[in-house]
Amino acid sequence: MLEDGLSYPVRGDWVGRILIGGGLAFLSALLLPAILLTGYWVRVLERTVAGDENPPEFTEWGDLFVKGLAGTAIGLAYAIVPTVIYSVVVFGLIGVGVGLGGDGGGLIAGIGLMTVFASIPLMLIIYYIVPAGLTNYAREGSISAAFDMSAIKPVLLSTEYLLAALFPMAVAVVLMIVNSALILTVVGALLVPFVGFYANVAIFRMFGHAFATATTTGTSRSTSTPTTF
């Protein structure tokens, strides 16, 4: 999976694709390029689960924009809802503790402060779930499919998807090292967005491949006829 993901971005006419993608990444602080990039990630997922071995090109920009808007909305929904609930719990506990005062109030406030550390696993959970939601959206073409837990849950529990989540972490470490070296020079700093685009294409390829493998395996198991004795 890792080798496939890393080789995926440079298949076909990769130079023009990397130049366009890196240019959008360079301008991603602006809203439109960021949305177009998100649309491209969704398109990578869509092509991958459909069995296409080559990366998509930057064509049909209107469709790319629509997919980007949908992908952004899905990501925000997955991130905002649990974050809001988490924030209400944390600040609620701190507020109650301060209001009560005394040892009991201090204990409650302390618990509230300790739950701040829970933000780390919360972010990891969001990171783990969002690509699966985006892939199911890409596969079905419906935003509601991104939140269809009956379809997504078996994927999240699969070994293939777990590896797809772990490999990008390794890629991110390597990317951080490479970027740290590149920013030492002006020319190198200009290459950072292009390297980042390459890495993200590889990462979304791995997630899409894992989703396709997990769903295919699950379908095969569910349709197989049990042996009777």
Short mmCIF file of C-alpha atoms in Angstrom, two decimals:
data_model
loop_
_atom_site.label_atom_id
_atom_site.label_comp_id
_atom_site.label_asym_id
_atom_site.label_seq_id
_atom_site.Cartn_x
_atom_site.Cartn_y
_atom_site.Cartn_z
CA MET A 1 0.00 0.00 0.00
CA LEU A 2 2.80 2.43 0.89
CA GLU A 3 4.73 1.77 -2.31
CA ASP A 4 1.57 2.12 -4.39
CA GLY A 5 0.68 5.39 -2.68
CA LEU A 6 4.12 6.93 -3.12
CA SER A 7 4.33 5.99 -6.81
CA TYR A 8 0.75 7.07 -7.58
CA PRO A 9 1.28 10.87 -7.86
CA VAL A 10 3.91 10.53 -10.60
CA ARG A 11 1.99 8.23 -12.92
CA GLY A 12 1.05 9.48 -16.36
CA ASP A 13 1.59 13.14 -17.24
CA TRP A 14 2.67 14.00 -13.73
CA VAL A 15 4.74 17.16 -14.33
CA GLY A 16 1.80 19.38 -15.33
CA ARG A 17 -0.35 17.90 -12.58
CA ILE A 18 2.25 18.57 -9.88
CA LEU A 19 2.78 22.11 -11.17
CA ILE A 20 -0.94 22.92 -11.04
CA GLY A 21 -1.45 21.19 -7.70
CA GLY A 22 1.61 22.82 -6.17
CA GLY A 23 0.48 26.21 -7.46
CA LEU A 24 -2.91 25.74 -5.82
CA ALA A 25 -1.21 24.62 -2.62
CA PHE A 26 0.97 27.73 -2.72
CA LEU A 27 -2.21 29.85 -2.88
CA SER A 28 -4.20 27.67 -0.48
CA ALA A 29 -4.38 30.47 2.08
CA LEU A 30 -7.01 31.86 -0.28
CA LEU A 31 -10.45 30.26 -0.22
CA LEU A 32 -10.87 29.24 -3.87
CA PRO A 33 -7.56 27.34 -4.30
CA ALA A 34 -8.16 25.52 -1.01
CA ILE A 35 -11.62 24.41 -2.14
CA LEU A 36 -10.28 23.26 -5.51
CA LEU A 37 -7.57 21.24 -3.77
CA THR A 38 -10.17 19.60 -1.54
CA GLY A 39 -12.14 18.76 -4.67
CA TYR A 40 -9.05 17.15 -6.12
CA TRP A 41 -8.55 15.01 -2.99
CA VAL A 42 -12.15 13.84 -3.33
CA ARG A 43 -11.53 13.07 -7.00
CA VAL A 44 -8.46 11.00 -6.06
CA LEU A 45 -10.62 9.00 -3.67
CA GLU A 46 -13.34 8.64 -6.30
CA ARG A 47 -10.94 7.34 -8.96
CA THR A 48 -9.20 5.03 -6.52
CA VAL A 49 -12.34 3.26 -5.25
CA ALA A 50 -13.48 2.95 -8.88
CA GLY A 51 -10.31 0.99 -9.64
CA ASP A 52 -8.52 3.63 -11.74
CA GLU A 53 -4.76 3.27 -11.33
CA ASN A 54 -3.84 6.74 -12.61
CA PRO A 55 -4.33 10.08 -10.81
CA PRO A 56 -7.07 12.39 -12.06
CA GLU A 57 -6.18 15.45 -14.08
CA PHE A 58 -7.14 19.03 -13.30
CA THR A 59 -10.13 19.18 -15.64
CA GLU A 60 -13.82 20.04 -15.22
CA TRP A 61 -13.06 22.80 -12.75
CA GLY A 62 -16.72 23.39 -11.95
CA ASP A 63 -17.13 19.80 -10.81
CA LEU A 64 -13.89 20.11 -8.87
CA PHE A 65 -15.24 23.18 -7.09
CA VAL A 66 -18.54 21.45 -6.20
CA LYS A 67 -16.70 18.40 -4.86
CA GLY A 68 -14.41 20.73 -2.91
CA LEU A 69 -17.34 22.53 -1.29
CA ALA A 70 -18.95 19.23 -0.34
CA GLY A 71 -15.66 17.85 0.99
CA THR A 72 -15.04 20.98 3.04
CA ALA A 73 -18.55 20.82 4.50
CA ILE A 74 -18.09 17.14 5.41
CA GLY A 75 -14.75 17.79 7.07
CA LEU A 76 -16.12 20.72 9.05
CA ALA A 77 -19.17 18.73 10.16
CA TYR A 78 -17.00 15.92 11.47
CA ALA A 79 -14.65 18.36 13.19
CA ILE A 80 -17.01 21.00 14.56
CA VAL A 81 -19.74 18.87 16.16
CA PRO A 82 -17.46 16.78 18.45
CA THR A 83 -15.25 19.82 19.13
CA VAL A 84 -18.24 21.89 20.25
CA ILE A 85 -19.52 19.09 22.49
CA TYR A 86 -16.03 18.62 23.91
CA SER A 87 -15.63 22.38 24.55
CA VAL A 88 -19.01 22.59 26.30
CA VAL A 89 -18.04 19.72 28.61
CA VAL A 90 -14.60 21.15 29.41
CA PHE A 91 -15.64 24.74 30.04
CA GLY A 92 -18.83 23.58 31.73
CA LEU A 93 -16.85 21.57 34.27
CA ILE A 94 -14.43 24.44 34.86
CA GLY A 95 -17.29 26.91 35.23
CA VAL A 96 -19.19 24.70 37.67
CA GLY A 97 -16.01 24.13 39.70
CA VAL A 98 -15.24 27.85 39.92
CA GLY A 99 -18.85 28.59 40.84
CA LEU A 100 -18.97 26.04 43.62
CA GLY A 101 -15.60 26.91 45.12
CA GLY A 102 -14.05 24.93 47.94
CA ASP A 103 -12.48 21.48 47.64
CA GLY A 104 -15.38 20.02 45.66
CA GLY A 105 -15.36 22.90 43.23
CA GLY A 106 -11.60 22.65 42.86
CA LEU A 107 -11.90 18.95 42.10
CA ILE A 108 -14.52 19.53 39.40
CA ALA A 109 -12.50 22.37 37.88
CA GLY A 110 -9.42 20.17 37.98
CA ILE A 111 -11.26 17.43 36.11
CA GLY A 112 -12.28 20.03 33.54
CA LEU A 113 -8.68 21.12 33.09
CA MET A 114 -7.52 17.50 32.78
CA THR A 115 -10.02 16.88 29.98
CA VAL A 116 -8.13 19.45 27.92
CA PHE A 117 -5.61 16.67 27.23
CA ALA A 118 -8.44 14.69 25.66
CA SER A 119 -8.26 17.04 22.68
CA ILE A 120 -5.32 15.03 21.34
CA PRO A 121 -7.19 11.71 20.97
CA LEU A 122 -10.21 13.69 19.77
CA MET A 123 -8.17 15.14 16.90
CA LEU A 124 -6.81 11.67 16.09
CA ILE A 125 -10.34 10.26 15.97
CA ILE A 126 -11.43 13.03 13.59
CA TYR A 127 -8.34 12.42 11.44
CA TYR A 128 -9.21 8.71 11.34
CA ILE A 129 -12.89 9.06 10.44
CA VAL A 130 -12.95 11.97 7.97
CA PRO A 131 -11.13 10.22 5.07
CA ALA A 132 -13.57 7.30 5.30
CA GLY A 133 -16.51 9.69 5.21
CA LEU A 134 -15.03 11.54 2.25
CA THR A 135 -14.38 8.28 0.42
CA ASN A 136 -17.93 7.07 0.87
CA TYR A 137 -19.16 10.44 -0.38
CA ALA A 138 -16.84 10.13 -3.40
CA ARG A 139 -18.09 6.62 -4.07
CA GLU A 140 -21.81 7.34 -3.71
CA GLY A 141 -21.91 10.97 -4.87
CA SER A 142 -24.14 11.96 -1.97
CA ILE A 143 -23.16 14.06 1.06
CA SER A 144 -25.38 11.94 3.28
CA ALA A 145 -23.21 8.93 2.38
CA ALA A 146 -20.32 10.59 4.22
CA PHE A 147 -22.24 10.08 7.47
CA ASP A 148 -23.58 6.59 6.74
CA MET A 149 -22.04 4.75 9.68
CA SER A 150 -23.44 1.39 8.54
CA ALA A 151 -21.17 1.63 5.49
CA ILE A 152 -18.24 3.36 7.13
CA LYS A 153 -17.94 1.44 10.41
CA PRO A 154 -16.70 -1.87 8.89
CA VAL A 155 -14.02 0.09 7.02
CA LEU A 156 -12.87 1.91 10.17
CA LEU A 157 -12.49 -1.43 11.95
CA SER A 158 -10.48 -3.05 9.15
CA THR A 159 -6.74 -3.69 9.26
CA GLU A 160 -6.33 -2.17 5.80
CA TYR A 161 -7.76 1.16 6.90
CA LEU A 162 -5.72 1.18 10.11
CA LEU A 163 -2.55 0.79 8.03
CA ALA A 164 -3.75 3.54 5.70
CA ALA A 165 -4.01 5.83 8.73
CA LEU A 166 -0.58 4.86 10.07
CA PHE A 167 1.38 5.12 6.82
CA PRO A 168 0.50 8.80 6.27
CA MET A 169 1.89 9.55 9.72
CA ALA A 170 5.21 8.13 8.54
CA VAL A 171 4.91 10.17 5.34
CA ALA A 172 4.19 13.28 7.43
CA VAL A 173 7.38 12.76 9.47
CA VAL A 174 9.45 12.41 6.30
CA LEU A 175 7.67 15.43 4.81
CA MET A 176 8.50 17.50 7.88
CA ILE A 177 12.18 16.58 7.58
CA VAL A 178 12.23 17.36 3.86
CA ASN A 179 10.44 20.68 4.33
CA SER A 180 12.81 21.64 7.14
CA ALA A 181 15.70 21.15 4.72
CA LEU A 182 13.97 22.93 1.84
CA ILE A 183 13.11 26.11 3.72
CA LEU A 184 16.79 26.77 4.35
CA THR A 185 17.02 28.25 0.86
CA VAL A 186 14.69 30.48 -1.15
CA VAL A 187 14.47 28.01 -4.04
CA GLY A 188 13.85 25.17 -1.62
CA ALA A 189 11.10 27.09 0.16
CA LEU A 190 9.32 27.56 -3.16
CA LEU A 191 9.28 23.78 -3.61
CA VAL A 192 7.50 23.12 -0.29
CA PRO A 193 3.92 23.44 -1.67
CA PHE A 194 4.73 21.07 -4.54
CA VAL A 195 6.21 18.46 -2.19
CA GLY A 196 3.17 18.88 0.05
CA PHE A 197 0.81 18.35 -2.89
CA TYR A 198 2.67 15.17 -3.86
CA ALA A 199 2.44 13.86 -0.29
CA ASN A 200 -1.27 14.58 0.00
CA VAL A 201 -2.05 12.83 -3.29
CA ALA A 202 -0.16 9.79 -1.99
CA ILE A 203 -1.99 9.92 1.36
CA PHE A 204 -5.48 10.14 -0.14
CA ARG A 205 -4.57 7.35 -2.55
CA MET A 206 -3.71 5.13 0.43
CA PHE A 207 -6.97 5.93 2.19
CA GLY A 208 -8.99 5.28 -0.97
CA HIS A 209 -7.16 2.03 -1.64
CA ALA A 210 -7.76 0.86 1.93
CA PHE A 211 -11.46 1.74 1.72
CA ALA A 212 -11.84 -0.16 -1.56
CA THR A 213 -9.99 -3.19 -0.17
CA ALA A 214 -11.99 -3.22 3.06
CA THR A 215 -15.36 -2.92 1.32
CA THR A 216 -14.46 -5.56 -1.26
CA THR A 217 -13.32 -7.97 1.45
CA GLY A 218 -16.45 -7.28 3.49
CA THR A 219 -18.70 -7.85 0.49
CA SER A 220 -16.97 -11.11 -0.36
CA ARG A 221 -17.44 -12.38 3.19
CA SER A 222 -21.08 -11.36 3.39
CA THR A 223 -21.99 -12.97 0.07
CA SER A 224 -20.08 -16.20 0.61
CA THR A 225 -22.20 -19.25 1.30
CA PRO A 226 -21.50 -20.81 4.70
CA THR A 227 -20.48 -24.44 4.74
CA THR A 228 -23.04 -26.76 6.33
CA PHE A 229 -22.39 -30.17 7.81
#
